[in-house]
Coordinates of C-alpha atoms and ligand atoms in Angstrom, one line a residue:
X33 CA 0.0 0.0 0.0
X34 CA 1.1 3.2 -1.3
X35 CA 1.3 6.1 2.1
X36 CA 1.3 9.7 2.1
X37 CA 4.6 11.2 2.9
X38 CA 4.4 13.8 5.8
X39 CA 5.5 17.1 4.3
X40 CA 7.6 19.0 6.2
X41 CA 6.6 21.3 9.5
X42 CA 4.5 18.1 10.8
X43 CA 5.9 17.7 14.0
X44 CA 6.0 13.6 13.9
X45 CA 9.8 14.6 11.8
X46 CA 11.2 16.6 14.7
X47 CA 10.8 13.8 17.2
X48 CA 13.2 11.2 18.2
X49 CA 11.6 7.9 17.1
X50 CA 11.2 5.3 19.5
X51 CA 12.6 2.1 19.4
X52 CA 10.7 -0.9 18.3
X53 CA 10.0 -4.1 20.3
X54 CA 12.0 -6.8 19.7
X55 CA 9.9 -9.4 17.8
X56 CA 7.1 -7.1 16.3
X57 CA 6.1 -8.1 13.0
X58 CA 7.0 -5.4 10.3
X59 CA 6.9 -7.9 7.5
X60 CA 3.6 -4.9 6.0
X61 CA 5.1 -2.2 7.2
X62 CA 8.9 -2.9 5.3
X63 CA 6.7 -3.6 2.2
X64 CA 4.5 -0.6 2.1
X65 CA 7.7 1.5 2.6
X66 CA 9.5 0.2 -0.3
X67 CA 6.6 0.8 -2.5
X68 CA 6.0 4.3 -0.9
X69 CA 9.7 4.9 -1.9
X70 CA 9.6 3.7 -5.3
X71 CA 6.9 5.3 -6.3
X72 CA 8.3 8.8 -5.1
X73 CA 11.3 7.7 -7.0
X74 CA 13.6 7.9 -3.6
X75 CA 16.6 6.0 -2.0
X76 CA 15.7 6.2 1.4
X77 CA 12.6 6.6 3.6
X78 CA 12.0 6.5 7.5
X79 CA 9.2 5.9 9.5
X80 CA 9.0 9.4 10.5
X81 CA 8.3 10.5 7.0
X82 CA 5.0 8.2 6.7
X83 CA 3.7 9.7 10.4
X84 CA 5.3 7.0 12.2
X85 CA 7.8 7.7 15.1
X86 CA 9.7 4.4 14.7
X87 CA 13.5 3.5 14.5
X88 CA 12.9 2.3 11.2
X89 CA 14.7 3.1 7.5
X90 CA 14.5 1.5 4.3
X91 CA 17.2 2.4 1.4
X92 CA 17.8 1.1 -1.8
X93 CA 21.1 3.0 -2.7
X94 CA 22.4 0.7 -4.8
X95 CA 21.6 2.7 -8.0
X96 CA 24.3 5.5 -7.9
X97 CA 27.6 4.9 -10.4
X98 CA 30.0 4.7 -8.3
X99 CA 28.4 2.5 -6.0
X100 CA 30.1 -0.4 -4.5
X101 CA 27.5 -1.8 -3.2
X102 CA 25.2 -2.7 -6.2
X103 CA 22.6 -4.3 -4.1
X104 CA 21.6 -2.1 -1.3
X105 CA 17.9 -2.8 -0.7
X106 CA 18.0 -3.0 2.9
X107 CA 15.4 -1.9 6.2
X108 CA 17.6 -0.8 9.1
X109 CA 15.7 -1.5 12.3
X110 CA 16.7 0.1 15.6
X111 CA 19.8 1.0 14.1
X112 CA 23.0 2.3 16.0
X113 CA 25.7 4.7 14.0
X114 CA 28.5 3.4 16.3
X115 CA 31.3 5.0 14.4
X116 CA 31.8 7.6 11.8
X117 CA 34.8 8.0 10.2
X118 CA 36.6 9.8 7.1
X119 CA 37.1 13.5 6.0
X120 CA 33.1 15.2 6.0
X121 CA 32.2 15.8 2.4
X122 CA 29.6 17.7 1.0
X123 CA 26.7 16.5 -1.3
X124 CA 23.4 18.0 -2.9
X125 CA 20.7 16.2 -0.2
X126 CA 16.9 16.2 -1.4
X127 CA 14.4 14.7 0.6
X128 CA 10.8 13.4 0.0
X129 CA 9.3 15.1 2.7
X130 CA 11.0 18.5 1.4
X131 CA 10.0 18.4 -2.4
X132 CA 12.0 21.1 -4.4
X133 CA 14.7 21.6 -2.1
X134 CA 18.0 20.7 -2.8
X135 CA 20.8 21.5 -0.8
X136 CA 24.8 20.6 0.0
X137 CA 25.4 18.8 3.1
X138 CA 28.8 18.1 4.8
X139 CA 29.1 14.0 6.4
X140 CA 31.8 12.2 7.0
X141 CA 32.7 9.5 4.2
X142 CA 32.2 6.3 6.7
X143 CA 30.2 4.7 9.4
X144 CA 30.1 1.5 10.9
X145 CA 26.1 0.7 12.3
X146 CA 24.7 -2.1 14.1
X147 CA 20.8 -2.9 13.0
X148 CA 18.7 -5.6 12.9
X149 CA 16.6 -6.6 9.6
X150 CA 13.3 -7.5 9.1
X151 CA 13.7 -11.3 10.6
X152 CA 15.7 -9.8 13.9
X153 CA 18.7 -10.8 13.1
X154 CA 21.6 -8.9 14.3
X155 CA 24.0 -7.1 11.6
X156 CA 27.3 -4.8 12.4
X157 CA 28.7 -3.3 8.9
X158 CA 30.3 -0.7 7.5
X159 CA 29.4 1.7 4.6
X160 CA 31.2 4.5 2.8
X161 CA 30.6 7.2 -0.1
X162 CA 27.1 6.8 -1.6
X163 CA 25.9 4.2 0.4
X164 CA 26.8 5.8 3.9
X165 CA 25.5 9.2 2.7
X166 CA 21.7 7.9 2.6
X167 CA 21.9 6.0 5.7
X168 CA 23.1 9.4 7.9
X169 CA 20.5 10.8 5.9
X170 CA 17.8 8.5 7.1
X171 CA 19.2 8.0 10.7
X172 CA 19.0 11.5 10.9
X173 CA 15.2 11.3 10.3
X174 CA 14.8 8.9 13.3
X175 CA 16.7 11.2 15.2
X176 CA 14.0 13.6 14.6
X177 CA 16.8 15.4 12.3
X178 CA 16.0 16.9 8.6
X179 CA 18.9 17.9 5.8
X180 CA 17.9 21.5 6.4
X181 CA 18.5 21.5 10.1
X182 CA 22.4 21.0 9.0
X183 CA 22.8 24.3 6.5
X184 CA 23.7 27.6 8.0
X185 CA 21.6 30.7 9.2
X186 CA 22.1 32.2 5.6
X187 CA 21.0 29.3 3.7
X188 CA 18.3 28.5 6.1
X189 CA 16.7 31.9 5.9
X190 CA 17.4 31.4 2.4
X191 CA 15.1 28.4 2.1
X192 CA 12.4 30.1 5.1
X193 CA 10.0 31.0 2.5
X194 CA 9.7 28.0 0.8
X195 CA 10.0 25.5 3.5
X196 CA 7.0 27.4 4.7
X197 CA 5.1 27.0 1.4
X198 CA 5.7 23.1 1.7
X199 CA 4.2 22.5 5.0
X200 CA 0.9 24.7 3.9
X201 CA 1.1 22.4 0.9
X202 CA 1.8 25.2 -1.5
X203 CA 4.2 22.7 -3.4
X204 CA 4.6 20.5 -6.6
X205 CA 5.4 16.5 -5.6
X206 CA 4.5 13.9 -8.4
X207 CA 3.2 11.9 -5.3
X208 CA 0.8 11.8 -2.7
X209 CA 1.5 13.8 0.8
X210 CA -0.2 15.3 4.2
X211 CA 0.9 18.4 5.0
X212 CA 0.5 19.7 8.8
X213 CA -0.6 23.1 7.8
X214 CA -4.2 23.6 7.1
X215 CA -4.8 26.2 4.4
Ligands
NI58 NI1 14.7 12.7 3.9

Protein backbone atom coordinates (compact mmCIF):
# COMPACT_ATOMS: atom_id res chain seq x y z
CA UNK A 1 0.00 0.00 0.00
CA UNK A 2 1.15 3.23 -1.32
CA UNK A 3 1.25 6.10 2.15
CA UNK A 4 1.29 9.73 2.06
CA UNK A 5 4.58 11.19 2.86
CA UNK A 6 4.37 13.78 5.81
CA UNK A 7 5.48 17.08 4.28
CA UNK A 8 7.63 19.04 6.22
CA UNK A 9 6.64 21.34 9.48
CA UNK A 10 4.51 18.10 10.77
CA UNK A 11 5.93 17.66 14.02
CA UNK A 12 5.99 13.60 13.88
CA UNK A 13 9.76 14.63 11.77
CA UNK A 14 11.22 16.63 14.75
CA UNK A 15 10.79 13.77 17.16
CA UNK A 16 13.23 11.18 18.17
CA UNK A 17 11.61 7.92 17.08
CA UNK A 18 11.19 5.26 19.52
CA UNK A 19 12.62 2.13 19.40
CA UNK A 20 10.65 -0.90 18.30
CA UNK A 21 10.01 -4.08 20.32
CA UNK A 22 12.01 -6.79 19.74
CA UNK A 23 9.85 -9.39 17.78
CA UNK A 24 7.12 -7.13 16.34
CA UNK A 25 6.09 -8.11 13.02
CA UNK A 26 7.01 -5.38 10.33
CA UNK A 27 6.88 -7.90 7.47
CA UNK A 28 3.63 -4.92 6.04
CA UNK A 29 5.08 -2.24 7.19
CA UNK A 30 8.91 -2.88 5.33
CA UNK A 31 6.68 -3.60 2.17
CA UNK A 32 4.55 -0.57 2.06
CA UNK A 33 7.66 1.53 2.65
CA UNK A 34 9.54 0.17 -0.30
CA UNK A 35 6.60 0.81 -2.48
CA UNK A 36 5.98 4.26 -0.92
CA UNK A 37 9.66 4.87 -1.94
CA UNK A 38 9.59 3.67 -5.29
CA UNK A 39 6.88 5.29 -6.30
CA UNK A 40 8.31 8.81 -5.11
CA UNK A 41 11.33 7.71 -6.96
CA UNK A 42 13.61 7.92 -3.64
CA UNK A 43 16.60 6.01 -2.02
CA UNK A 44 15.74 6.18 1.38
CA UNK A 45 12.63 6.63 3.59
CA UNK A 46 12.04 6.48 7.55
CA UNK A 47 9.22 5.89 9.54
CA UNK A 48 8.96 9.44 10.53
CA UNK A 49 8.26 10.45 7.00
CA UNK A 50 5.02 8.17 6.70
CA UNK A 51 3.70 9.68 10.36
CA UNK A 52 5.29 6.97 12.17
CA UNK A 53 7.83 7.66 15.08
CA UNK A 54 9.66 4.45 14.73
CA UNK A 55 13.47 3.50 14.49
CA UNK A 56 12.87 2.27 11.19
CA UNK A 57 14.70 3.07 7.45
CA UNK A 58 14.47 1.54 4.28
CA UNK A 59 17.17 2.42 1.44
CA UNK A 60 17.79 1.12 -1.84
CA UNK A 61 21.08 2.99 -2.75
CA UNK A 62 22.45 0.70 -4.81
CA UNK A 63 21.60 2.67 -7.98
CA UNK A 64 24.31 5.52 -7.86
CA UNK A 65 27.57 4.85 -10.39
CA UNK A 66 30.03 4.71 -8.35
CA UNK A 67 28.42 2.47 -5.99
CA UNK A 68 30.14 -0.42 -4.49
CA UNK A 69 27.46 -1.78 -3.21
CA UNK A 70 25.15 -2.67 -6.19
CA UNK A 71 22.61 -4.30 -4.12
CA UNK A 72 21.55 -2.06 -1.34
CA UNK A 73 17.90 -2.83 -0.70
CA UNK A 74 18.00 -2.99 2.93
CA UNK A 75 15.38 -1.94 6.21
CA UNK A 76 17.64 -0.79 9.11
CA UNK A 77 15.73 -1.48 12.32
CA UNK A 78 16.71 0.06 15.64
CA UNK A 79 19.78 0.99 14.13
CA UNK A 80 22.95 2.33 16.03
CA UNK A 81 25.65 4.68 13.95
CA UNK A 82 28.46 3.43 16.26
CA UNK A 83 31.32 5.00 14.42
CA UNK A 84 31.82 7.63 11.76
CA UNK A 85 34.82 8.03 10.21
CA UNK A 86 36.65 9.80 7.15
CA UNK A 87 37.09 13.51 6.04
CA UNK A 88 33.09 15.25 6.01
CA UNK A 89 32.22 15.79 2.38
CA UNK A 90 29.63 17.70 0.98
CA UNK A 91 26.73 16.47 -1.33
CA UNK A 92 23.42 18.00 -2.93
CA UNK A 93 20.74 16.23 -0.21
CA UNK A 94 16.88 16.23 -1.37
CA UNK A 95 14.37 14.65 0.62
CA UNK A 96 10.81 13.42 -0.04
CA UNK A 97 9.35 15.07 2.70
CA UNK A 98 10.96 18.48 1.36
CA UNK A 99 9.97 18.38 -2.36
CA UNK A 100 11.97 21.12 -4.42
CA UNK A 101 14.71 21.60 -2.14
CA UNK A 102 18.03 20.67 -2.77
CA UNK A 103 20.80 21.53 -0.76
CA UNK A 104 24.81 20.59 0.00
CA UNK A 105 25.39 18.81 3.13
CA UNK A 106 28.78 18.05 4.77
CA UNK A 107 29.07 14.01 6.38
CA UNK A 108 31.79 12.24 6.96
CA UNK A 109 32.66 9.48 4.19
CA UNK A 110 32.15 6.25 6.68
CA UNK A 111 30.18 4.71 9.40
CA UNK A 112 30.13 1.51 10.87
CA UNK A 113 26.15 0.71 12.29
CA UNK A 114 24.72 -2.07 14.09
CA UNK A 115 20.77 -2.92 13.02
CA UNK A 116 18.69 -5.59 12.90
CA UNK A 117 16.57 -6.57 9.62
CA UNK A 118 13.29 -7.48 9.09
CA UNK A 119 13.74 -11.30 10.61
CA UNK A 120 15.72 -9.80 13.87
CA UNK A 121 18.73 -10.78 13.06
CA UNK A 122 21.59 -8.95 14.31
CA UNK A 123 24.02 -7.08 11.64
CA UNK A 124 27.29 -4.78 12.39
CA UNK A 125 28.69 -3.33 8.92
CA UNK A 126 30.27 -0.69 7.55
CA UNK A 127 29.38 1.65 4.63
CA UNK A 128 31.16 4.49 2.78
CA UNK A 129 30.64 7.17 -0.13
CA UNK A 130 27.12 6.76 -1.62
CA UNK A 131 25.93 4.15 0.43
CA UNK A 132 26.83 5.77 3.94
CA UNK A 133 25.48 9.25 2.70
CA UNK A 134 21.71 7.88 2.59
CA UNK A 135 21.90 5.95 5.66
CA UNK A 136 23.13 9.45 7.92
CA UNK A 137 20.52 10.80 5.93
CA UNK A 138 17.80 8.54 7.13
CA UNK A 139 19.22 8.00 10.68
CA UNK A 140 19.04 11.49 10.91
CA UNK A 141 15.20 11.27 10.30
CA UNK A 142 14.78 8.87 13.34
CA UNK A 143 16.68 11.19 15.25
CA UNK A 144 13.98 13.63 14.61
CA UNK A 145 16.79 15.38 12.32
CA UNK A 146 16.00 16.86 8.59
CA UNK A 147 18.93 17.91 5.78
CA UNK A 148 17.86 21.53 6.40
CA UNK A 149 18.55 21.49 10.15
CA UNK A 150 22.40 20.98 9.03
CA UNK A 151 22.80 24.30 6.53
CA UNK A 152 23.75 27.60 7.95
CA UNK A 153 21.63 30.75 9.23
CA UNK A 154 22.11 32.17 5.58
CA UNK A 155 21.02 29.32 3.67
CA UNK A 156 18.32 28.52 6.14
CA UNK A 157 16.74 31.85 5.88
CA UNK A 158 17.38 31.40 2.39
CA UNK A 159 15.05 28.38 2.10
CA UNK A 160 12.38 30.15 5.15
CA UNK A 161 10.02 31.05 2.53
CA UNK A 162 9.74 28.00 0.75
CA UNK A 163 9.96 25.54 3.54
CA UNK A 164 6.96 27.40 4.72
CA UNK A 165 5.13 26.96 1.43
CA UNK A 166 5.72 23.06 1.65
CA UNK A 167 4.24 22.49 5.02
CA UNK A 168 0.89 24.67 3.85
CA UNK A 169 1.14 22.36 0.88
CA UNK A 170 1.84 25.22 -1.49
CA UNK A 171 4.20 22.73 -3.38
CA UNK A 172 4.55 20.46 -6.61
CA UNK A 173 5.41 16.55 -5.62
CA UNK A 174 4.50 13.88 -8.43
CA UNK A 175 3.17 11.86 -5.33
CA UNK A 176 0.80 11.81 -2.67
CA UNK A 177 1.53 13.80 0.79
CA UNK A 178 -0.23 15.32 4.17
CA UNK A 179 0.95 18.45 5.02
CA UNK A 180 0.51 19.66 8.76
CA UNK A 181 -0.57 23.10 7.81
CA UNK A 182 -4.16 23.62 7.06
CA UNK A 183 -4.80 26.25 4.41
NI1 LIG B 1 14.74 12.66 3.93
Amino acid sequence: MILPIVAYGDPVLKKVAEEIPKGEDLTQLIADMYETMYTASGVGLAAPQIGLSKRLFVIDAGGFEDSEYPDLKKAFINPVIVEEMGEDWPYEEGCLSIPGIRAAVERPESLIIEYYDENWKKHKEEYSGMAARVIQHEYDHIEGILFTDHLSPLKKRLYKSKLINISKGIVDAAYRMRFPVKR
